[in-house]
Each structure stands twice: as C-alpha cells, then as structure tokens.
Short mmCIF file of C-alpha atoms and ligand atoms in Angstrom, two decimals:
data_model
loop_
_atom_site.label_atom_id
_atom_site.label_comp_id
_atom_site.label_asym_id
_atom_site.label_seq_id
_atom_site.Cartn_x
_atom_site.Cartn_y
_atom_site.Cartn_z
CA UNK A 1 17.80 -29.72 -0.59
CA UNK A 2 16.86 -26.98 1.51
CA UNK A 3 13.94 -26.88 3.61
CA UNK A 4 12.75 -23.26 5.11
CA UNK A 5 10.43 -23.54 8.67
CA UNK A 6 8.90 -20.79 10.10
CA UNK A 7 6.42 -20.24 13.31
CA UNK A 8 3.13 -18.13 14.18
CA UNK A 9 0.36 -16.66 13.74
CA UNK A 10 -2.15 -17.30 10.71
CA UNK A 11 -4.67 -14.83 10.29
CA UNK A 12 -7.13 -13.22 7.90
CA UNK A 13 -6.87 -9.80 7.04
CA UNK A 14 -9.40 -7.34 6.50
CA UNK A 15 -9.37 -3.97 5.21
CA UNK A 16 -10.38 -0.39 4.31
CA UNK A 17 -11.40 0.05 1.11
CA UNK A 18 -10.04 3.53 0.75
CA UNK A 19 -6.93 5.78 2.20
CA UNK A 20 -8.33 7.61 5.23
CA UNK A 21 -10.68 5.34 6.25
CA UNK A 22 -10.79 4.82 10.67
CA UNK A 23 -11.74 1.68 12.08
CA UNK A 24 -13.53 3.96 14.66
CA UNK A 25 -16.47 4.57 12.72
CA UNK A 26 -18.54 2.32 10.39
CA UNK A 27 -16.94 1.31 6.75
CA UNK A 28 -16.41 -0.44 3.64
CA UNK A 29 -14.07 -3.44 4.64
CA UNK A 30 -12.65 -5.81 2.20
CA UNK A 31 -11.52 -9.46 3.00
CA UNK A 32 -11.13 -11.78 4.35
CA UNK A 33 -7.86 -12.20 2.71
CA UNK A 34 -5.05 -14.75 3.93
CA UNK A 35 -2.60 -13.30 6.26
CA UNK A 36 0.14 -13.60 8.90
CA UNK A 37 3.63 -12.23 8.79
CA UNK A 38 5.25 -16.14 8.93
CA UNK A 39 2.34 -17.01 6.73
CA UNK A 40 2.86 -14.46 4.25
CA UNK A 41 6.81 -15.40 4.34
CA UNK A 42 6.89 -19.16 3.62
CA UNK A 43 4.04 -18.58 1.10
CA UNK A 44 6.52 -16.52 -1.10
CA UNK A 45 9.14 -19.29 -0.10
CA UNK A 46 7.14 -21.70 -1.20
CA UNK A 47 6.08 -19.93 -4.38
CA UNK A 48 9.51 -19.93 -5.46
CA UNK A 49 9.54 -24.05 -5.10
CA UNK A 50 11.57 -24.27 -2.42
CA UNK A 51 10.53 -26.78 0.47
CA UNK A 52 8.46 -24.63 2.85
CA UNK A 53 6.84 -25.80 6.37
CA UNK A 54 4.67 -23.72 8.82
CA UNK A 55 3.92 -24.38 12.77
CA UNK A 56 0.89 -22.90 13.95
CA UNK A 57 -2.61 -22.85 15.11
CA UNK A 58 -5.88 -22.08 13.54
CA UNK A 59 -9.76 -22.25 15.22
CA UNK A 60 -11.85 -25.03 13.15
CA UNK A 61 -13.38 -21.99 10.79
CA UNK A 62 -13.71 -20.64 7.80
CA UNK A 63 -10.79 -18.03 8.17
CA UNK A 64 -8.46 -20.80 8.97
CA UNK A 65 -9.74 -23.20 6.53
CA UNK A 66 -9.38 -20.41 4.10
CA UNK A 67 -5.74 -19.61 5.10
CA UNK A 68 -4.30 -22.88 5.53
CA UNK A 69 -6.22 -24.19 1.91
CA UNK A 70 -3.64 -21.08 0.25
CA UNK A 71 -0.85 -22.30 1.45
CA UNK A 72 -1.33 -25.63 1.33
CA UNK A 73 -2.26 -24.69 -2.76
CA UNK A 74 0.67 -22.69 -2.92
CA UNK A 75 2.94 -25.19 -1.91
CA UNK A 76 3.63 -24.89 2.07
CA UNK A 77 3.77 -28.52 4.38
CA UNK A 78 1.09 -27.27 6.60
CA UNK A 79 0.99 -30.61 8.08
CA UNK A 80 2.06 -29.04 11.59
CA UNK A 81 -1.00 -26.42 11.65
CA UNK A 82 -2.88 -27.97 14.18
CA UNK A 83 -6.57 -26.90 13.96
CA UNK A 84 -8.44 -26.38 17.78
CA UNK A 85 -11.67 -27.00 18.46
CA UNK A 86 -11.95 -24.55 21.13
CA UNK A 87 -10.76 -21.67 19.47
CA UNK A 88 -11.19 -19.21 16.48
CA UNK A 89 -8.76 -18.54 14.25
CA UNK A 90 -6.92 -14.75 14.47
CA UNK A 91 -7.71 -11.67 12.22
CA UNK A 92 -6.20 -8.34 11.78
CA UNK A 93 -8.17 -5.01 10.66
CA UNK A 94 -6.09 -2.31 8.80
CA UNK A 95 -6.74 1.28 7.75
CA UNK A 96 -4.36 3.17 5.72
CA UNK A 97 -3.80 6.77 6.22
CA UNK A 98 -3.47 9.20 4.15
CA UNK A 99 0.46 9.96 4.68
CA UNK A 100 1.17 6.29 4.13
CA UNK A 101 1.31 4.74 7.59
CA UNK A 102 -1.34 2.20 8.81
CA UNK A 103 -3.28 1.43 12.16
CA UNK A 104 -4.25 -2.14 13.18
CA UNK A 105 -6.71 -3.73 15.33
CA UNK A 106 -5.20 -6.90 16.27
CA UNK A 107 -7.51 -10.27 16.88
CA UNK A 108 -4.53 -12.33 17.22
CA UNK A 109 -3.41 -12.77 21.24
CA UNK A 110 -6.35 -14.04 21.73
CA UNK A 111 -7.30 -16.14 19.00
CA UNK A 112 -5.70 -19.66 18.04
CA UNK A 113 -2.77 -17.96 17.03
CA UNK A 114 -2.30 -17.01 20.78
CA UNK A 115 -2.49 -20.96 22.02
CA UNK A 116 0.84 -22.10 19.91
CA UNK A 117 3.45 -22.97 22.04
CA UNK A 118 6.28 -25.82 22.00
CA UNK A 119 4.14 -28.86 22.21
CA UNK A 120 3.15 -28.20 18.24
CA UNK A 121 6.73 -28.06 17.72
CA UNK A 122 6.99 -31.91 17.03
CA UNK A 123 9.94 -33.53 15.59
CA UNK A 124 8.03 -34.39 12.43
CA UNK A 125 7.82 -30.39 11.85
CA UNK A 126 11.68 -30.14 12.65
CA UNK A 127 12.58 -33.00 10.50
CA UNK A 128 14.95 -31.82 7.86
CA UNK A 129 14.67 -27.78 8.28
CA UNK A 130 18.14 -26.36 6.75
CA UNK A 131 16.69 -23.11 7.88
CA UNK A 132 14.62 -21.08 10.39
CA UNK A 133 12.69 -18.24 9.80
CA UNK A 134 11.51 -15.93 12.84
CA UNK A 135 9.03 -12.58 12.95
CA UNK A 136 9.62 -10.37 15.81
CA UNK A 137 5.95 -9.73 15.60
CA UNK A 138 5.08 -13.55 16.23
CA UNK A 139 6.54 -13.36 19.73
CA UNK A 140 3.46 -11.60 21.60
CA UNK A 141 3.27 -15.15 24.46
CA UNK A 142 5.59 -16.56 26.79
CA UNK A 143 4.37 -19.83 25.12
CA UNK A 144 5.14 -18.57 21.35
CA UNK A 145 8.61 -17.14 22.53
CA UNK A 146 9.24 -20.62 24.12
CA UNK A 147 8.52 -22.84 20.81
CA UNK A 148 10.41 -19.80 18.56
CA UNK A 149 14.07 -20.29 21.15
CA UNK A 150 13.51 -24.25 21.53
CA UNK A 151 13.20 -24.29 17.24
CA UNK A 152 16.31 -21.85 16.95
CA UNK A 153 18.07 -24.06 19.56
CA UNK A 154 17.13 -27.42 17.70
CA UNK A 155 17.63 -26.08 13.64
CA UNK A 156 21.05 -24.26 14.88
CA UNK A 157 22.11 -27.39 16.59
CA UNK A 158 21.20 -29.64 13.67
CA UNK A 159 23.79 -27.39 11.44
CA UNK A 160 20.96 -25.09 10.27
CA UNK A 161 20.99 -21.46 9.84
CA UNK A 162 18.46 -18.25 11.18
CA UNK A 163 16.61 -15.49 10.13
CA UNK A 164 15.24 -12.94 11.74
CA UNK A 165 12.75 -10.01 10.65
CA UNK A 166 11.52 -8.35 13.53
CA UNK A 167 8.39 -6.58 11.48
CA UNK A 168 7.62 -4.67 15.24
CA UNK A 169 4.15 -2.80 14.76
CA UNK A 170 3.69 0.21 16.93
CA UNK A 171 0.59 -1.41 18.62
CA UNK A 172 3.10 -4.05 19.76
CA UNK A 173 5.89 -2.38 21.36
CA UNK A 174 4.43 -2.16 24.79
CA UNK A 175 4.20 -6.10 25.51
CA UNK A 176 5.88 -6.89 28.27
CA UNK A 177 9.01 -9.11 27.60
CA UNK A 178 8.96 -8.90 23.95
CA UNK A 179 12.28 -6.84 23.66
CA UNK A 180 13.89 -9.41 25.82
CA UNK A 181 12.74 -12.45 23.47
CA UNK A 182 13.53 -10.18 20.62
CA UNK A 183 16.84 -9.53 21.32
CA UNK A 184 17.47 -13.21 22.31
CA UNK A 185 16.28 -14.36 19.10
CA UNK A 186 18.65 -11.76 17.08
CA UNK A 187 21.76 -13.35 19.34
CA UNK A 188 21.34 -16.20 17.46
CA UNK A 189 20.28 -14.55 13.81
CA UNK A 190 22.64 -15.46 10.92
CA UNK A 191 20.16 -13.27 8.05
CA UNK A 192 18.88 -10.35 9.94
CA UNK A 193 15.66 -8.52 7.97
CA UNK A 194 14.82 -5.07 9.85
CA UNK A 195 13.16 -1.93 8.31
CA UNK A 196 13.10 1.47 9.59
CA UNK A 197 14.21 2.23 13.09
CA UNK A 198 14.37 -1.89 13.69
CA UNK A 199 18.26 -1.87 12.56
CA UNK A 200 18.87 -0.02 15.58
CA UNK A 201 16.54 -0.25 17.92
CA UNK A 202 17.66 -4.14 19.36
CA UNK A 203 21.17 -3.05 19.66
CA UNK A 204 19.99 0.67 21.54
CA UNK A 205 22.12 1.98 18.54
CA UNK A 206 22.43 6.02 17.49
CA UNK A 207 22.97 5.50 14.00
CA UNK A 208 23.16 2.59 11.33
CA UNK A 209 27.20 2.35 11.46
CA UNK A 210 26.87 1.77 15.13
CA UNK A 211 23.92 -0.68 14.55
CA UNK A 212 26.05 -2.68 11.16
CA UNK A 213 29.37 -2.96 13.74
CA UNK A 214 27.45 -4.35 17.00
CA UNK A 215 25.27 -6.83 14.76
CA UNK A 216 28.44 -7.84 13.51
CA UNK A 217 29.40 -8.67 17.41
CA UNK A 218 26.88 -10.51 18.17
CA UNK A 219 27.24 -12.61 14.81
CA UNK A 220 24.72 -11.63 12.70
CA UNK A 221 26.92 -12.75 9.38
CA UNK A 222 23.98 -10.68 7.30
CA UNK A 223 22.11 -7.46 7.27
CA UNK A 224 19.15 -6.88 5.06
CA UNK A 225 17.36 -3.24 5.22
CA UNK A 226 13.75 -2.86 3.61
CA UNK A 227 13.23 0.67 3.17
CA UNK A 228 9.82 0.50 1.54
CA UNK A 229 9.87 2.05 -1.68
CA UNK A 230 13.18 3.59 -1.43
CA UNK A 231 14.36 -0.16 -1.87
CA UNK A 232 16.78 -2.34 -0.01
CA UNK A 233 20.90 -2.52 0.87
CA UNK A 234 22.56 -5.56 2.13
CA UNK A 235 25.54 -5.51 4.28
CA UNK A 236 27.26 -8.96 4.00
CA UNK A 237 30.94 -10.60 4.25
CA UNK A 238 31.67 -9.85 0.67
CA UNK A 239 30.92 -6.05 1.40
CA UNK A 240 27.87 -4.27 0.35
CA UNK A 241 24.91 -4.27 -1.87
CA UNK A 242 22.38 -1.26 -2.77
CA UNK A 243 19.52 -2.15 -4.74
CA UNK A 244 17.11 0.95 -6.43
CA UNK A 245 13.21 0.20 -6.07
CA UNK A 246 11.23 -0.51 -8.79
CA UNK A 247 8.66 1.63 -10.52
CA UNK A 248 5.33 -0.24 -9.38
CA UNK A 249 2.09 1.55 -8.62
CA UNK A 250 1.69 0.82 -4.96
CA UNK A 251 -2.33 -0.26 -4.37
CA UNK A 252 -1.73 -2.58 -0.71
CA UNK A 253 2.08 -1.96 1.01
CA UNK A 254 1.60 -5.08 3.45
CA UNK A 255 2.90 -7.97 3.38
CA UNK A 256 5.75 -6.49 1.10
CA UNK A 257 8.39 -7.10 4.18
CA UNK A 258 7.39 -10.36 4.36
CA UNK A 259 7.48 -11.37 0.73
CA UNK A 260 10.76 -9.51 0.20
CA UNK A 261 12.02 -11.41 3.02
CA UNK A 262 10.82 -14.74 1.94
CA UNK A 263 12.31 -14.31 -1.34
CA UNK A 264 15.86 -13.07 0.07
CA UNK A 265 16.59 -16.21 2.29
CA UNK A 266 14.80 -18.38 -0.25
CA UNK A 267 17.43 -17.54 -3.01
CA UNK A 268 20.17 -17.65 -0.61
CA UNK A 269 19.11 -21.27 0.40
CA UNK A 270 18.80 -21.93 -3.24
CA UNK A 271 22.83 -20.61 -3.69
CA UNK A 272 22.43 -17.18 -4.84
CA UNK A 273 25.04 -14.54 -3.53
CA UNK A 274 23.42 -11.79 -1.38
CA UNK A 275 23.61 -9.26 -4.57
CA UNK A 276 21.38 -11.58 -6.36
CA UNK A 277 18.93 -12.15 -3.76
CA UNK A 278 18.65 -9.32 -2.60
CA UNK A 279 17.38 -8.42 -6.30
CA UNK A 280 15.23 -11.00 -6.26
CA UNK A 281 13.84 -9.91 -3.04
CA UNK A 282 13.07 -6.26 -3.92
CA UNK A 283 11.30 -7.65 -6.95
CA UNK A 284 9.47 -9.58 -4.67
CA UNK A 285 8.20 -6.37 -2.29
CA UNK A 286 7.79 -3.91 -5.47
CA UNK A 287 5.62 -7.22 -7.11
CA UNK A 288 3.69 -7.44 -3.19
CA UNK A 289 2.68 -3.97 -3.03
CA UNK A 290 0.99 -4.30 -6.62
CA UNK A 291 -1.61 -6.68 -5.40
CA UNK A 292 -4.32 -5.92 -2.72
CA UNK A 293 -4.14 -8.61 0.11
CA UNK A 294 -0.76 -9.47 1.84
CA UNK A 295 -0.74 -12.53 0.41
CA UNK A 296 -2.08 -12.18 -2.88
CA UNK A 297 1.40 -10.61 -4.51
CA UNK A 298 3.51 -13.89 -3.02
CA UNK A 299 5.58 -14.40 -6.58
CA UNK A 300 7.17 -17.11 -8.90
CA UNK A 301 10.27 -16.75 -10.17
CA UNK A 302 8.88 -16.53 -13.71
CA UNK A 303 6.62 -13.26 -12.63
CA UNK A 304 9.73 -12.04 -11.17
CA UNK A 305 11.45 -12.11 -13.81
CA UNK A 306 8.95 -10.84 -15.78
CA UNK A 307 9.02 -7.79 -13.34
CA UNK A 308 12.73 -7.25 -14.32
CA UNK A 309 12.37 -7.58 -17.63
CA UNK A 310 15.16 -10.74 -17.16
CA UNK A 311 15.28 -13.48 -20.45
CA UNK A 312 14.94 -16.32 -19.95
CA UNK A 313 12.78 -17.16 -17.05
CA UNK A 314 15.21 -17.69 -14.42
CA UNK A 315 12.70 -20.86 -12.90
CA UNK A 316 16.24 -22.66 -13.48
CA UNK A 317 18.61 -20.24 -12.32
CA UNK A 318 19.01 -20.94 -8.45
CA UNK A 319 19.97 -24.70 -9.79
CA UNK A 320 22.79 -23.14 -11.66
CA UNK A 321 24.09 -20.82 -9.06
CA UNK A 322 23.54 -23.59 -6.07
CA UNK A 323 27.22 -23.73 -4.77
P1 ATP B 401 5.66 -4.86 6.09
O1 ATP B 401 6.17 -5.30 7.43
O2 ATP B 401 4.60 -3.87 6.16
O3 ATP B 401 5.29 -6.02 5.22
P2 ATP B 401 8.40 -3.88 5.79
O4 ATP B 401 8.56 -2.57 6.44
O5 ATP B 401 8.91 -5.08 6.49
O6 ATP B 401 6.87 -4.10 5.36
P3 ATP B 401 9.04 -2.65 3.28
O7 ATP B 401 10.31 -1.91 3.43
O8 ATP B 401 7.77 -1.87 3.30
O9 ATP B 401 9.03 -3.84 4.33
O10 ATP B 401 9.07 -3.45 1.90
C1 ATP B 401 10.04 -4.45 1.65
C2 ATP B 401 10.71 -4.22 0.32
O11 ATP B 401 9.74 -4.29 -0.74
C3 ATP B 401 11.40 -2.87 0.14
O12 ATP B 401 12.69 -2.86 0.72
C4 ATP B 401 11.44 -2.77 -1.38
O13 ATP B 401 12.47 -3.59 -1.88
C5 ATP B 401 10.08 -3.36 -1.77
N1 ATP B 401 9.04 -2.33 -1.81
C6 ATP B 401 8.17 -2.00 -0.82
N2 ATP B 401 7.36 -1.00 -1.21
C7 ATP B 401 7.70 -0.70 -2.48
C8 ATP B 401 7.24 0.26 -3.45
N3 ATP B 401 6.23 1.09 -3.19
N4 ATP B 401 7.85 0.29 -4.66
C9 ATP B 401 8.86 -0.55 -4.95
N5 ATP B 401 9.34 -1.47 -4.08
C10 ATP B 401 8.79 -1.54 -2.86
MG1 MG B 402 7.70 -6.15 7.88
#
C-alpha cells in the first residue's frame, strides 16, 4: 500500500471578503480557515483514502488545534505534528485583486511553522512512506530545508519516489538560499508540479522546450503544468497529455495547486497512468476553486466523479487500475 509524507508549514488562512480589498487599510476578513500548502496537499491525498502523513509544527492554540483536528478528520496521520508550547501557530492574510492575482502577508517564518527542522523527522514519521511530497514554498529555514533533503535522502533510499511543487509566491523569492535548496530538491524530483514561470525558472530556461529537455537531464521522469483555469498538460515517458479545464465558477483560486497536486501523485500511487491522473487532478483544482477556504474544496473520489459526470463512482477504480 502506498503511503504519501509530506513536510511544513500548517497555518490558518484568513481573507478578504471581496475582490479589491488591501490589507493596508481596515476590512472585512473571513477565517480562520485551515491552511498550508503541504497541509492543503495531503488533505486531498488523504481525502481520496490513500495513507497520508504530515511533519510539522503548530503553537498550543486554537489555529493549530483547528488545523490539525481537519486533517486528522479528514484522514491524515498527524501523529508527527508536534505541538510547542512556546510558540503560536502560523497564519497567512490574502487579498485578491481585481485582475486575478493575490497579495499575502505571511505569519509563517516566525511562527511554529518556522521552528520545524530534522529532529521532528523521527523514524516513526518515515516508517513506511512509498512517497515524498515537497513545496518549494515550505523551504523559507535552513532548519526546514535540512529536514525536507534528509526526508528526500531517507524515502529515495528506502526505494521511494519524489514530488516536487515549488508553489514560489512573489513575497518569497528574495530569501536568501531558497533557489539553492530549491533546485537541490528538484535534482532529486521524480513528479515535478510547477505553474507559470516555475517550469523554467529552476533550470534558468528561455522557453518550455528548453525547460521539458533539461528536466529530463536531471531526471525528473514527470512534468505536470497547472495553468490555472486554462487547465493542465503532462509530459511523461509515454509522451504527452493535455487536459481542457472545467467549467466551474471560480469563488477562492487557492489552494487549487495544491489539491490538483495532491490528487495527481495520489492516483499515480494508487496505479493510474499519468492521462488518468492528471484528469483526476484537474477535477480536483476546478472542484478547489469552487469552495472558499484552501482547504475546504479537498475532494473524494465520488465528488470527483460527480464533477465529471463519470458512472459509476470510481471510489473503486484506482484498485482496478493498481498495476
Ligand atoms: P496555488 O498555488 O495558488 O494553489 P497553482 O498555481 O499551483 O495554485 P493553478 O494552476 O492555479 O495552481 O491550479 C491548479 C489546477 O487546478 C489547474 O491546472 C486546473 O487544472 C485547475 N484549476 C485552477 N483554477 C481553475 C478554474 N478557474 N477553472 C477550472 N480549473 C481550474
Ligand atoms: Mg501552487
């Protein structure tokens, strides 16, 4: 059976009620809601029944007793969240704009999110991962990108396979040594999740052939583009795979990534071919964007296949198509 890990930060989210809202001037906020890009990505794993565990740190609060309650609901072995006394657990405030991008204030660094390093990486949390999920976005300490490498190391060496979704934020490009650990972790990527300018900006790539062939080099055996609500492609050893969004009325966009990506290496785990997961997976981001709250749109397979009009319910499907 497979088991998916991931590592970071667990948050609460909280945001603008409406488009064009600043966080530079008093507002309606909404939230908290549960959040966290690995968070958000092993809840969808987990929501899909496959064996899901998180590392990570939350204050002892009601933000992380709020967060770690979901995904504990919803599925996820949250046994190795480790709860600090001395510290309170991370948020994020978002505003959207009215062309469709989004600013952030970031509690994160600093919260107990920041303090998560490789002594919470126990074996008990390693013990049976098939598979290890990273976010770019998670790497923001010298102690987070030293856990993330010594997990990679440890699941690669114990047969297990990578994924990588870099899910860079603007406010986060400027951290010293994050490139570095970025491009470190995608060395060692077998399922590689960018969006936008992230397929090319690891490899210092002019265009996506350029980025597709020096992956490729480095051994990246997968490629999976989000392009928002343009939909997805896959580039993988069998050749490749467009898939065309779906028509969903778009009230929250994050958290879509992270969902789409959960559900991608979650049927591939499960035995799917990349064609079929990557389906899956944009179902997943078009069913994410419907909900307000990153979290909130994590699907099941039956609500999935309800958003692609599929009979049966495919709950049973990945045990079929398991090779
Ligand atoms: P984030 O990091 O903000 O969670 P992302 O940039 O990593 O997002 P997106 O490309 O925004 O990821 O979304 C992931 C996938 O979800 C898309 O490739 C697409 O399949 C689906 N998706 C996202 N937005 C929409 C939409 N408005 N309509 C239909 N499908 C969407
Ligand atoms: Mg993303």
């Amino acid at each position: 059976m497979p088991r998916i890990l991931t590592l970071g930060e667990i948050v609460v989210e909280i945001m603008a009620r409406d488009v064009g809202q600043s966080l530079g001037a008093p507002g309606v906020l909404l939230g908290p809601y549960p959040s966290g890009a690995p968070a958000i990505f092993i809840d969808q794993v987990a929501r899909l029944g496959v064996p899901a565990a998180l590392v990570g740190c939350v204050g002892d609060d009601a933000f992380g007793r709020l967060v770690t309650a979901r995904l504990a609901a919803d599925g996820v072995d949250v046994s190795a969240v480790a709860v600090l006394p001395d510290a309170t657990t991370g948020a994020a405030f978002v505003t959207y704009r009215g062309d469709g991008g989004r600013d952030f204030v970031f509690h994160i660094a600093d919260s107990a999110s920041g303090r998560l390093g490789a002594a919470q990486l126990s074996p008990q949390a390693l013990q049976g991962c098939t598979h290890l999920h990273v976010m770019g976005s998670s790497l923001f300490a010298p102690g987070i990108v030293e856990a993330a490498l010594r997990a990679v190391a440890q699941v690669r060496a114990a047969g297990g396979t990578v994924s990588f979704d870099p899910n860079l934020r603007q406010e986060m490009l400027a951290r010293a040594g994050l490139k570095a650990a970025l491009r470190q972790v995608l060395a060692q990527t077998d399922i590689f999740l960018p969006s936008g300018d992230e397929l090319t900006l690891l490899v210092d790539a002019e265009d996506e052939a350029t980025a597709l062939q020096r992956l490729q080099a480095l051994g990246v055996r997968e490629v999976v583009i989000k392009r928002g609500a343009a939909g997805a492609s896959c580039i993988h050893a069998g050749g490749r795979s467009d898939v065309a969004p779906l028509a969903v009325e778009e009230i929250d966009p994050t958290g879509a990534g992270d969902c789409f990506g959960g559900a991608y290496v979650a049927c591939r785990l499960l035995g799917h071919p990349p064609e079929e997961a990557l389906r899956w997976a944009n179902a997943a981001g078009a069913r994410a964007v419907t909900r307000r709250g990153p979290m909130e749109g994590a699907s099941t397979f039956t609500e999935l296949a309800a958003l692609l009009g599929r009979v049966p319910a495919p709950a049973a499907a990945p045990q079929e198509c398991r090779p």
